[in-house]
CSV table of C-alpha atoms in Angstrom, one decimal:
chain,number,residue,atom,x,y,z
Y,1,UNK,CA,196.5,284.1,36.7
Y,2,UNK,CA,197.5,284.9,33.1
Y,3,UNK,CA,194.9,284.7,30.0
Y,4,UNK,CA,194.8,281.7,27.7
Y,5,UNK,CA,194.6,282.4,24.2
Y,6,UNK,CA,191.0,281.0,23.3
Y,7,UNK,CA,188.7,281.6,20.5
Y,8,UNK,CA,187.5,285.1,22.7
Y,9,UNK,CA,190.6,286.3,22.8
Y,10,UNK,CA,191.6,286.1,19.1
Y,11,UNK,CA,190.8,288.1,15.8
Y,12,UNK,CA,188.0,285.4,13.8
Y,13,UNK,CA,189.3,284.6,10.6
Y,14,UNK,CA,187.9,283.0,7.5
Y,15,UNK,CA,188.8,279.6,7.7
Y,16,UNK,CA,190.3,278.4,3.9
Y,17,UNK,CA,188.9,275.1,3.1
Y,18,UNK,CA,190.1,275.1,-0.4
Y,19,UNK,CA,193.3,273.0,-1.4
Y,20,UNK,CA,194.7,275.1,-4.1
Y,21,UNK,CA,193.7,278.5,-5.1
Y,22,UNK,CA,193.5,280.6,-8.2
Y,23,UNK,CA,196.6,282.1,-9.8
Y,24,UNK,CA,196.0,285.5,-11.1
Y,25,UNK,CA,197.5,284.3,-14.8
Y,26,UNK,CA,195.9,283.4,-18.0
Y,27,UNK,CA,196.9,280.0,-19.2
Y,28,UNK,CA,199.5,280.3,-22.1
Y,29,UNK,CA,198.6,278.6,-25.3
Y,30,UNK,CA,199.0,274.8,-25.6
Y,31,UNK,CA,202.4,274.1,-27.7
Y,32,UNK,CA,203.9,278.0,-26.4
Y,33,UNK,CA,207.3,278.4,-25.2
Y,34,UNK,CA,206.1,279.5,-21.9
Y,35,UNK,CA,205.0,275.9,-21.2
Y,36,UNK,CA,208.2,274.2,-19.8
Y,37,UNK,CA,208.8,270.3,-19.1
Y,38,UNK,CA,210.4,268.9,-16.2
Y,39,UNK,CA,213.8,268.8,-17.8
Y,40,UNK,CA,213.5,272.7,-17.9
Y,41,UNK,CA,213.4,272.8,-14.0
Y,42,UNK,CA,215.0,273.9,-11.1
Y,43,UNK,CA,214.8,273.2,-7.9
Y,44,UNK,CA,212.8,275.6,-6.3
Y,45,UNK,CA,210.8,276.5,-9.2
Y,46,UNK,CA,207.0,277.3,-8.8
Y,47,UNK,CA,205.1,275.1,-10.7
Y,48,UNK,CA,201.1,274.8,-12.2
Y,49,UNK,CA,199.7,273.0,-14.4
Y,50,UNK,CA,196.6,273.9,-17.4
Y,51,UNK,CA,193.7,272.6,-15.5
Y,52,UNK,CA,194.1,272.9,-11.7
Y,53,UNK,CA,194.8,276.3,-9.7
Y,54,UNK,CA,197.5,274.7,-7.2
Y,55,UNK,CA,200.7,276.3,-7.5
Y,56,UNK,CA,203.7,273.7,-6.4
Y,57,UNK,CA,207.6,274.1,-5.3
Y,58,UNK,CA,209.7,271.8,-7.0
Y,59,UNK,CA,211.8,270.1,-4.6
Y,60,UNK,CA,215.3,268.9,-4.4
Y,61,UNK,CA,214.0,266.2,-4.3
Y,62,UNK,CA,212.2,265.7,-7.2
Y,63,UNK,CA,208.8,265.7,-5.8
Y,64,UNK,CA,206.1,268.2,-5.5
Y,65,UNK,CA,205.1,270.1,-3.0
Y,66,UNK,CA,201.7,271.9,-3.0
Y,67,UNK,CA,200.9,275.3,-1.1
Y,68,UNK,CA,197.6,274.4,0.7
Y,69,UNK,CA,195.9,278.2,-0.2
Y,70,UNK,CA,196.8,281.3,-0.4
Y,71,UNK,CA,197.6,282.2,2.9
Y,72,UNK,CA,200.1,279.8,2.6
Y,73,UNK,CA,201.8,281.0,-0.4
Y,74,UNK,CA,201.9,284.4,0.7
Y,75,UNK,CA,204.4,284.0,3.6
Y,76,UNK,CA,207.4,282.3,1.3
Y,77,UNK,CA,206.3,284.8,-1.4
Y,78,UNK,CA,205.1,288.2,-2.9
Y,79,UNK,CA,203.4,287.5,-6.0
Y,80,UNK,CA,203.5,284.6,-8.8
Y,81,UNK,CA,205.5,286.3,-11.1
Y,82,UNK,CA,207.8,283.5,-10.9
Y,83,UNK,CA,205.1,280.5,-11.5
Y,84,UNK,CA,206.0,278.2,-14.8
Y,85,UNK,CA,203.7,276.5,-16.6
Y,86,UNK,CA,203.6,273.0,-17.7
Y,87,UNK,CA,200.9,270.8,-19.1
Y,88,UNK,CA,198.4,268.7,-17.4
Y,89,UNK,CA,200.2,265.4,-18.4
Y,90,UNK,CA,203.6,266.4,-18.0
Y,91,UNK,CA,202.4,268.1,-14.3
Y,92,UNK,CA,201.3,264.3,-13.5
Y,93,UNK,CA,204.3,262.8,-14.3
Y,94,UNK,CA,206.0,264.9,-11.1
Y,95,UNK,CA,204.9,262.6,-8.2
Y,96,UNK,CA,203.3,264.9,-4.8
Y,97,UNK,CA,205.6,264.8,-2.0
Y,98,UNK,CA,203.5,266.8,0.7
Y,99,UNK,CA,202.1,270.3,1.3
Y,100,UNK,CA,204.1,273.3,1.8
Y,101,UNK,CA,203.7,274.6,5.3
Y,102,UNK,CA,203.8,278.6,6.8
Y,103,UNK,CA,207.1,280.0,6.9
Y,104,UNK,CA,209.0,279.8,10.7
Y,105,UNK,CA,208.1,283.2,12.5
Y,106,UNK,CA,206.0,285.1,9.9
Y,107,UNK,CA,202.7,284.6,11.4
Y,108,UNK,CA,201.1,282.6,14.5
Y,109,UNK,CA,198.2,279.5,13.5
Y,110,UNK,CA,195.0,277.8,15.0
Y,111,UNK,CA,192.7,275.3,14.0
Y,112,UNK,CA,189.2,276.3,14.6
Y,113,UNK,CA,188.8,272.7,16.8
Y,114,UNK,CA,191.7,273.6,19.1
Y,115,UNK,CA,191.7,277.1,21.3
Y,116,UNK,CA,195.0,277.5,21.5
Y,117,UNK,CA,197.3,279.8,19.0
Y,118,UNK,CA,200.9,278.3,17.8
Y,119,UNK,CA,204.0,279.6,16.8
Y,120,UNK,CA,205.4,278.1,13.7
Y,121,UNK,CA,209.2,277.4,13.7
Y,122,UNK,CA,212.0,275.5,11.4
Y,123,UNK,CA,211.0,272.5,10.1
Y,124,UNK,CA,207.1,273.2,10.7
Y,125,UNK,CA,207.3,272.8,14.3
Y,126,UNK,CA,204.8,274.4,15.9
Y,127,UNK,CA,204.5,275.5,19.6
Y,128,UNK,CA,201.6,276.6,21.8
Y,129,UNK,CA,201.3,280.2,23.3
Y,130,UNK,CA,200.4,280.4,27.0
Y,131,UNK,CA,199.6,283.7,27.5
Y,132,UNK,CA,198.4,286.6,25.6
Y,133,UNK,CA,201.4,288.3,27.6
Y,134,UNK,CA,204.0,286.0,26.1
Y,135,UNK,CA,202.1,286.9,22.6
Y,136,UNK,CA,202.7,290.3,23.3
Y,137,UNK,CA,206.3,290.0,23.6
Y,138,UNK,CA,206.6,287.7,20.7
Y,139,UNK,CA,204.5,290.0,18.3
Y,140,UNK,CA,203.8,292.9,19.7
Y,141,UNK,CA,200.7,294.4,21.0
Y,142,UNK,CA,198.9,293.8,17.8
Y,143,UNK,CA,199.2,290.1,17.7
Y,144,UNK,CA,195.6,289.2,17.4
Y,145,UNK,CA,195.9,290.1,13.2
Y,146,UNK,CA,199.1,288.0,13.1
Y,147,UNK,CA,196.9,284.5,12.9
Y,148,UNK,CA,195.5,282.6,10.5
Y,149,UNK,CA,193.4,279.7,10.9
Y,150,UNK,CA,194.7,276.7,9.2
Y,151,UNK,CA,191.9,274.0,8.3
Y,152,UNK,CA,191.8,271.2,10.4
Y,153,UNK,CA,192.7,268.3,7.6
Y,154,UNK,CA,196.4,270.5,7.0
Y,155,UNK,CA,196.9,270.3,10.7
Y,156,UNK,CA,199.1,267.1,11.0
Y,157,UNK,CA,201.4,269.1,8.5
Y,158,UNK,CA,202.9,270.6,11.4
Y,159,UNK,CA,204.7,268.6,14.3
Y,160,UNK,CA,204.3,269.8,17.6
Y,161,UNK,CA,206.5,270.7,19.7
Y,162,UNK,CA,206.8,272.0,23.4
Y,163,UNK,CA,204.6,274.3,24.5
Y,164,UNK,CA,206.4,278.0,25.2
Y,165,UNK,CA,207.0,279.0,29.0
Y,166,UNK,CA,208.8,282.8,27.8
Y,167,UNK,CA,209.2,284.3,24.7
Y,168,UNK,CA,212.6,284.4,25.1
Y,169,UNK,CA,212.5,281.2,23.8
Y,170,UNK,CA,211.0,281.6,20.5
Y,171,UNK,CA,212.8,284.5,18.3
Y,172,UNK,CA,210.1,285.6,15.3
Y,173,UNK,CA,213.0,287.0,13.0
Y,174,UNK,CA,215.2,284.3,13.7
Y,175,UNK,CA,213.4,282.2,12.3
Y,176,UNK,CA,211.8,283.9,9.6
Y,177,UNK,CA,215.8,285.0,8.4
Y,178,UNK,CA,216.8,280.9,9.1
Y,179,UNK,CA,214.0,279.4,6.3
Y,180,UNK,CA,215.7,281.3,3.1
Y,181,UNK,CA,213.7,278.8,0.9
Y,182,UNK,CA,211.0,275.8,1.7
Y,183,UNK,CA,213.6,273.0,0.6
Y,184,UNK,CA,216.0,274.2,3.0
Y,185,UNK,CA,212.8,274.7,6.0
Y,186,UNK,CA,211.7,270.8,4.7
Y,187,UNK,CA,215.3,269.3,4.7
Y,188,UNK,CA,214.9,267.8,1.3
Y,189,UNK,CA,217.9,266.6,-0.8
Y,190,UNK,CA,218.6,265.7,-3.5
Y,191,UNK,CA,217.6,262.2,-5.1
Y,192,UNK,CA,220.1,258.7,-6.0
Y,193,UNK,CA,218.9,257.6,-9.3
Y,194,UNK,CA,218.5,253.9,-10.4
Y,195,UNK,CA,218.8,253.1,-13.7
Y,196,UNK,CA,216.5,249.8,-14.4
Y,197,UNK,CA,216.2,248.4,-18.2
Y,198,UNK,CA,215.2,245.2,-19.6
Y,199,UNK,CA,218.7,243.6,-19.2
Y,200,UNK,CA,219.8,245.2,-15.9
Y,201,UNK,CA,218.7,247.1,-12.9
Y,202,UNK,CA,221.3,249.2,-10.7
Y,203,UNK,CA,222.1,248.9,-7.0
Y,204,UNK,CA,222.7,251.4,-4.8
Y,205,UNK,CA,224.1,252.2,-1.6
Y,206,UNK,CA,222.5,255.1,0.5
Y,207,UNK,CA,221.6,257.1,4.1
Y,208,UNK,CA,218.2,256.3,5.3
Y,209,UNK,CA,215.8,259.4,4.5
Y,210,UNK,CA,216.7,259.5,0.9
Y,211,UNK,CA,214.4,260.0,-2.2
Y,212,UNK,CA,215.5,257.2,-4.9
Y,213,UNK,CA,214.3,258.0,-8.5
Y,214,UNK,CA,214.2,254.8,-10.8
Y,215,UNK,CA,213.9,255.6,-13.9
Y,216,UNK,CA,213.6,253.5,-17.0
Y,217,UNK,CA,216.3,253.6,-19.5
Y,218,UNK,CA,215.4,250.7,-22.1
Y,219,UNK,CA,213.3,250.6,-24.9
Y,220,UNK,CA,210.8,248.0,-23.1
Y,221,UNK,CA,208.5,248.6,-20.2
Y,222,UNK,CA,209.8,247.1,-17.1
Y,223,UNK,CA,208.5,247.3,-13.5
Y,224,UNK,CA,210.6,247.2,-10.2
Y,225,UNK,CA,208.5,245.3,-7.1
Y,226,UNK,CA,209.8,244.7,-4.1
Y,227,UNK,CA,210.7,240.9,-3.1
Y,228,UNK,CA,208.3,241.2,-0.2
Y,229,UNK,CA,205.7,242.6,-2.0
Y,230,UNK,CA,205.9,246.0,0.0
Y,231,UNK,CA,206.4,248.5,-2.7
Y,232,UNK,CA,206.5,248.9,-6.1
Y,233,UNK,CA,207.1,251.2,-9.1
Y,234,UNK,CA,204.4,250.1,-11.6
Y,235,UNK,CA,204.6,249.5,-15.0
Y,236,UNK,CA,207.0,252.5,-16.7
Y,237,UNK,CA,207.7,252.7,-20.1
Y,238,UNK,CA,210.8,253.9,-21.9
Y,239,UNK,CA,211.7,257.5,-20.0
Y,240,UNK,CA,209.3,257.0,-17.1
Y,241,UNK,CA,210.8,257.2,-13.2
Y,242,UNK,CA,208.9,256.3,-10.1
Y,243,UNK,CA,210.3,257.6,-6.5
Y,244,UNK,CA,210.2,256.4,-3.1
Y,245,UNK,CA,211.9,257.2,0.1
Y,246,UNK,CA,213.6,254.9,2.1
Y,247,UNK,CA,214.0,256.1,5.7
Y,248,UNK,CA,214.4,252.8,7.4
Y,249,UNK,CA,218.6,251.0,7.1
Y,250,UNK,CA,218.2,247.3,5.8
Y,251,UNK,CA,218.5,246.0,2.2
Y,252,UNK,CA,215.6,246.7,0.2
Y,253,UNK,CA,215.5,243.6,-2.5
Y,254,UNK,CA,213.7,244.3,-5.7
Y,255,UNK,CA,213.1,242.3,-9.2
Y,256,UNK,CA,212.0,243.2,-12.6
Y,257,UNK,CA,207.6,242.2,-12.5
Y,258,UNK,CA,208.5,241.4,-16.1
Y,259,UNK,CA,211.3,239.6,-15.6
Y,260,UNK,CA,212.1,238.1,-12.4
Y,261,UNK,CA,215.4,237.1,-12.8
Y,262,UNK,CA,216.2,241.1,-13.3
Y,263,UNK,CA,217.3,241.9,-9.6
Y,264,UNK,CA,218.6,245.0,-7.6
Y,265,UNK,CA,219.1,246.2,-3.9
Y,266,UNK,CA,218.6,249.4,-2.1
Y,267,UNK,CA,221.2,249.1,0.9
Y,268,UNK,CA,220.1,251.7,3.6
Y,269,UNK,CA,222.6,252.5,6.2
């Protein structure tokens, strides 16, 4: 009868209960060139902001995504060379689109409610471990420092797949070598924009899972809000955007909050 991986048969580690973690950086001085804006971004960029320690990957999506701790972090990354800066109130203006999760095949996770160990694969799909033989052969015979603990609350991050029968059917480098960067391992892309003013608002045609950015390009504040009341953009003033996915096909009908007779649709196919 082979072992199960349980809490006896595992390395304890400190569980991280924090949701951000301190960047070894001094913050630059307000007004600086080092602070950027979102107009200076990339996608892919590693992001902060003055106040809070959570560092963030800018998506191709336009969103951002946060790296639960530094455990996290440290799989996609060496060090934080490569962090920018902005401030607090242009940070808020970037809407949060999730958490970051582990890189596929760098290290094995467990919560500390759940026995068993997982392997963490493309897309965050984890799968259970049945045996500390089959651990063995994934990670050699020191396997037991190659899992972290992930709190309990980041948990539902992940989505769970099968549980393994062999190792053959998980490959470590494989998947480490197939996630070259977290938009890729996420399968963001990028967003359709919708220009809405106080005289027009655009439509657009587009494939269900897609981020829509609406952005306001008049001199007056307008508001989109959806003709059955299920979503909404708030109030945005001259420059401001609002996203949303759609993942569902149908025709999403909107009108101006201000202005009802200012109308647009979102057609998902």
């Amino acid at each position: 009868m082979t072992n199960r991986l349980t809490f006896l048969s595992v390395v304890s580690l400190t569980l991280a209960m924090t949701f951000a973690f301190v960047l070894a950086s001094s913050v630059p001085t307000a007004g600086a060139t080092s602070f950027v804006t979102e107009s200076d971004l990339e996608v892919g960029d590693l992001i902060r902001g003055e106040s809070f320690t959570a560092v963030y990957y800018y998506g191709e999506d336009g969103f951002r995504y946060v790296f639960p701790n530094d455990k996290t972090y440290f799989t996609w990354y060496d060090n934080f060379d490569d962090v920018r800066w902005l401030e607090d109130s242009d940070m808020s203006d970037i809407q949060i689109g999730g958490n970051v999760t582990y890189k596929p095949g760098v290290k094995m996770i467990k919560i500390t409610s759940d026995p068993k160990v997982y392997t963490v694969g493309a897309g965050g799909e984890i799968r259970a471990i049945p045996s500390e033989t089959v651990a063995t052969e994934l990670y050699g015979s020191s396997w037991n420092t190659m899992i972290d603990d992930v709190p309990d609350g980041f948990f539902p991050n992940y989505d769970l797949g099968s549980e393994l029968e062999f190792a053959s059917q998980f490959d470590a480098d494989a998947e480490e070598a197939g996630a070259w960067n977290i938009g890729h391992n996420k399968s963001l892309e990028g967003y359709t924009t919708v220009y809405l003013s106080d005289s027009s608002f655009d439509s657009v045609t587009i494939d269900a899972g897609t981020a829509v950015r609406f952005i306001n390009n008049g001199d007056v504040k307008v508001g989109a809000s959806a003709d059955d009341k299920s979503w909404g953009t708030g109030t945005l003033n001259a420059d401001e955007n609002f996203s949303k996915y759609f993942d569902e096909a149908d025709d999403y009908d909107f009108h101006d909050k201000y202005d009802s007779g200012n109308v647009g649709t979102i057609t998902v196919e």
